[in-house]
PDB file of C-alpha atoms in Angstrom:
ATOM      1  CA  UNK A   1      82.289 122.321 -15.726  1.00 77.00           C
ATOM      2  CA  UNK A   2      85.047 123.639 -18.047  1.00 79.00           C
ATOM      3  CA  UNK A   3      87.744 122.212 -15.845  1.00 83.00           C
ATOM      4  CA  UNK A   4      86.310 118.453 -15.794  1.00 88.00           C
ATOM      5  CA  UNK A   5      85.032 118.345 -19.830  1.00 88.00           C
ATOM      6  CA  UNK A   6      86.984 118.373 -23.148  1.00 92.00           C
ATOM      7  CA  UNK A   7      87.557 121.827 -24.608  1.00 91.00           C
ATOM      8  CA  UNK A   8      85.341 120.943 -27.461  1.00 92.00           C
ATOM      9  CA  UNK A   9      82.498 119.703 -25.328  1.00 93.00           C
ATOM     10  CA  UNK A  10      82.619 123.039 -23.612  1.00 94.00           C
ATOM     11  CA  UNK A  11      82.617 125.030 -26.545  1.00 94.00           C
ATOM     12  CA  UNK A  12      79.604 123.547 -27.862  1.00 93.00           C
ATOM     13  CA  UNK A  13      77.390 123.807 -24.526  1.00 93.00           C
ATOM     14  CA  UNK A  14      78.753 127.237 -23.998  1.00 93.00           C
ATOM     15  CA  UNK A  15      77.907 128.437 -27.184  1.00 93.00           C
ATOM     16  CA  UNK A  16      74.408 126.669 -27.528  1.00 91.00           C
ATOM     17  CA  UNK A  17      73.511 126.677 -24.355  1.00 92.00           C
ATOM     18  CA  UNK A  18      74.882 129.680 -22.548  1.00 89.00           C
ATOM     19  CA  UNK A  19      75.125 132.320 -25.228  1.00 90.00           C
ATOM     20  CA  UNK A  20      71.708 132.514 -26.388  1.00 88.00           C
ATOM     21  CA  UNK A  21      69.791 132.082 -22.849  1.00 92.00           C
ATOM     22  CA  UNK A  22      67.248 134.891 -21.888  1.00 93.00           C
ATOM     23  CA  UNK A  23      69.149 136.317 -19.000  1.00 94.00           C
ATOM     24  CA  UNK A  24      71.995 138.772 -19.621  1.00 93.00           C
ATOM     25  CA  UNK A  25      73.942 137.425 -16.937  1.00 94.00           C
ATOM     26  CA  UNK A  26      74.416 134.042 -18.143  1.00 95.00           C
ATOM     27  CA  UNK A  27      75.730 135.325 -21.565  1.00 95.00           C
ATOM     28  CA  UNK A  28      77.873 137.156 -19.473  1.00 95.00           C
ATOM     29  CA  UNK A  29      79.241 133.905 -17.888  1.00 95.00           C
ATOM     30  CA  UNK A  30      79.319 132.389 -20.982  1.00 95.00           C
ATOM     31  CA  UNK A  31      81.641 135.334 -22.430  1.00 96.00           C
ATOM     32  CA  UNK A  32      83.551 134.989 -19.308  1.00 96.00           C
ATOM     33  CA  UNK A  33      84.138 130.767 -19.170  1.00 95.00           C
ATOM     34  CA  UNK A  34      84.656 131.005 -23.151  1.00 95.00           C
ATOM     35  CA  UNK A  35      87.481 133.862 -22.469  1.00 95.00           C
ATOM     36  CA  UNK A  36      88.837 131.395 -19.775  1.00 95.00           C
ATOM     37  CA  UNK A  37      88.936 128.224 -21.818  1.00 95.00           C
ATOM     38  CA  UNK A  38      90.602 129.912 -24.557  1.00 95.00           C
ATOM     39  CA  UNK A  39      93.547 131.097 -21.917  1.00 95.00           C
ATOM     40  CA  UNK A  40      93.519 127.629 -20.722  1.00 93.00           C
ATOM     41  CA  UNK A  41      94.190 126.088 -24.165  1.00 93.00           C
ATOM     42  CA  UNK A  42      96.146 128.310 -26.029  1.00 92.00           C
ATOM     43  CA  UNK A  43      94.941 130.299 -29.327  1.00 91.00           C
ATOM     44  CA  UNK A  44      97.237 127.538 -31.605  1.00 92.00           C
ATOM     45  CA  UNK A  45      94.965 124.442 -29.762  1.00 93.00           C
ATOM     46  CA  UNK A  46      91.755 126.347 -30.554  1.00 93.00           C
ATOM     47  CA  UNK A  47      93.346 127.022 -34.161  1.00 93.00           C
ATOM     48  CA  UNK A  48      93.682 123.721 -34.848  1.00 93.00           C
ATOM     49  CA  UNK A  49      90.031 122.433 -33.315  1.00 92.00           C
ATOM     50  CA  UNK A  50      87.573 120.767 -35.203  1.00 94.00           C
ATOM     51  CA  UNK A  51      86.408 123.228 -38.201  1.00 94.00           C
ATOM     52  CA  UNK A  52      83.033 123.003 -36.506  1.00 95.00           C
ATOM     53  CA  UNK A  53      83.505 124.000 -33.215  1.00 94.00           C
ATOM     54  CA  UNK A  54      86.380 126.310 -33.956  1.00 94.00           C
ATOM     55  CA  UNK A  55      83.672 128.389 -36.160  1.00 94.00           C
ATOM     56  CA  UNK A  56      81.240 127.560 -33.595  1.00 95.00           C
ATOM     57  CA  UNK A  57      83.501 129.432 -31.056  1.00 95.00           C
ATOM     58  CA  UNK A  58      83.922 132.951 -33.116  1.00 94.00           C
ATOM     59  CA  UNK A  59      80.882 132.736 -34.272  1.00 95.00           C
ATOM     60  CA  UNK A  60      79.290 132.963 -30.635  1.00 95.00           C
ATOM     61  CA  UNK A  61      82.070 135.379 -29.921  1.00 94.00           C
ATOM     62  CA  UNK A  62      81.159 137.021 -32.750  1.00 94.00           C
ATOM     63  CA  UNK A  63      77.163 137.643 -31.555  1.00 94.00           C
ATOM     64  CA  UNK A  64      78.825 138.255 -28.142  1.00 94.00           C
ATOM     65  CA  UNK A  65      80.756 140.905 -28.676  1.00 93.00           C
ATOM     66  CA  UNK A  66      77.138 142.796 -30.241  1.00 92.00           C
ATOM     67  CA  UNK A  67      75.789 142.182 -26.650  1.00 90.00           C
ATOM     68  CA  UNK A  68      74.267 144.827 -24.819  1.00 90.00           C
ATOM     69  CA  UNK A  69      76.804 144.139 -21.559  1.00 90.00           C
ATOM     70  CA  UNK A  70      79.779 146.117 -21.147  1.00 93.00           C
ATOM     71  CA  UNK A  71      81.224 143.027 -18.786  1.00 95.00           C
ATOM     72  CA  UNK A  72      80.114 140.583 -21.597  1.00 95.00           C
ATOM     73  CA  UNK A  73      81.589 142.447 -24.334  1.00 93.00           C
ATOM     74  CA  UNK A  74      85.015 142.855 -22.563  1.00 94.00           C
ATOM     75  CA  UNK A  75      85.391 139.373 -21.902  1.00 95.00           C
ATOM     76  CA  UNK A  76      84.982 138.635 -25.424  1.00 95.00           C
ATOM     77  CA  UNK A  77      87.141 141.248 -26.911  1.00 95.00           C
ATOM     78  CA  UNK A  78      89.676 139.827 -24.279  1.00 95.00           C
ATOM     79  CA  UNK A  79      88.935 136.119 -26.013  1.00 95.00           C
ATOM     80  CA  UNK A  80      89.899 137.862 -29.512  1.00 94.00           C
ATOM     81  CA  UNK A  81      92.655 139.293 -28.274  1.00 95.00           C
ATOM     82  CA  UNK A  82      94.032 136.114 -27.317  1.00 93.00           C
ATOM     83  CA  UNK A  83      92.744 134.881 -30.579  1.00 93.00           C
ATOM     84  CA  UNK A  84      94.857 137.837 -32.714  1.00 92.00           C
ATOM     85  CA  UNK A  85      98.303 136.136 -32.074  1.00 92.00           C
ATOM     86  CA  UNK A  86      97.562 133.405 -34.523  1.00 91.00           C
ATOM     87  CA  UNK A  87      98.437 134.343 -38.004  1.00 89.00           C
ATOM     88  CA  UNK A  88      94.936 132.698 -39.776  1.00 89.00           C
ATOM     89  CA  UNK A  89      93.237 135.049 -37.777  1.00 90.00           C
ATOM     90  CA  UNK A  90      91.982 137.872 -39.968  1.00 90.00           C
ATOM     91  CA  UNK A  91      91.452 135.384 -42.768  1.00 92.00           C
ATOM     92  CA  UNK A  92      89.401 132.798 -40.624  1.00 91.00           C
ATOM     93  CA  UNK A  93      87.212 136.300 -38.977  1.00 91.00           C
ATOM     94  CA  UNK A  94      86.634 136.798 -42.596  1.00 92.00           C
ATOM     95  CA  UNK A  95      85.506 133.590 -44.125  1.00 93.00           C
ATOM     96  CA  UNK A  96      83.447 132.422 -40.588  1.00 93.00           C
ATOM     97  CA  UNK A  97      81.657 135.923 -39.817  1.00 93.00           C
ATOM     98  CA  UNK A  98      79.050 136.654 -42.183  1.00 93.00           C
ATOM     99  CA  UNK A  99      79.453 140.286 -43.672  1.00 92.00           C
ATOM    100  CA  UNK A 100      76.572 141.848 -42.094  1.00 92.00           C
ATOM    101  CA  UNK A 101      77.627 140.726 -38.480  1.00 92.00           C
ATOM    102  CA  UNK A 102      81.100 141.694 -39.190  1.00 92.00           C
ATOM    103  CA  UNK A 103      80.412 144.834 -40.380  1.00 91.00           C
ATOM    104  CA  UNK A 104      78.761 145.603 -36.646  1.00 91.00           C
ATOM    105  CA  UNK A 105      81.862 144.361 -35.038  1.00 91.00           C
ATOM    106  CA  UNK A 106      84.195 145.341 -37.219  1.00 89.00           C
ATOM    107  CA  UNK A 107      85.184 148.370 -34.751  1.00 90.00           C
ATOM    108  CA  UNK A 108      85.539 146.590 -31.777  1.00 88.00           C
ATOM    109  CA  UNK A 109      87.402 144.348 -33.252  1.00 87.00           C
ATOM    110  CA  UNK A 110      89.885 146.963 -34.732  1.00 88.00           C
ATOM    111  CA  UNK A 111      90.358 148.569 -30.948  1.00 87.00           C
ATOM    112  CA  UNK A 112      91.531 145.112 -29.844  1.00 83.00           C
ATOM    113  CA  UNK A 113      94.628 144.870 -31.341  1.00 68.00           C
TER     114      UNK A 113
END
């Protein structure tokens, strides 16, 4: 699926889809195809997405990385890591992440880098 349909496409099915299903393993595919995309495309691609699906991406990375999973939350500290090159990144964690949330993830986030 991620190979045949526009980045942004995939994002948005991913994250509304795939992230917030019942079972643990599909977030943990989700976490994993998300992780992939963003290797595919490069962090300055995903940087200059739509606003919308660019928050829509770290904000389901965001709620990933709380998962229960260790598998789920690795792939999605791998997709930040990829995502810490760019130089908006702390600002754009900032203004997209609402505090609570980032407060929760604000130590996994640190170990990334």
């Amino acid at each position: 699926m991620c190979d045949a349909l526009h980045p942004s496409k995939c994002i948005l099915i991913l994250s509304y889809r795939g992230a917030s299903h019942q079972n643990a393993a599909v977030r943990c595919t989700t976490a994993k195809l998300l992780n992939e995309l963003v290797f595919r495309i490069g962090c300055d691609k995903v940087f200059n997405m739509h606003k919308e699906i660019r928050d829509r991406l770290i904000l389901t990375g965001a709620n990933l990385l709380m998962e229960g999973s260790l598998e789920t939350r690795n792939h999605t500290k791998e997709l930040f890591k990829q995502l810490s090159i760019h130089s908006q990144y702390q600002k754009l964690l900032l203004d997209i992440i609402p505090s609570n949330v980032y407060r929760n993830i604000e130590k996994a986030l640190k170990s990334i880098r």
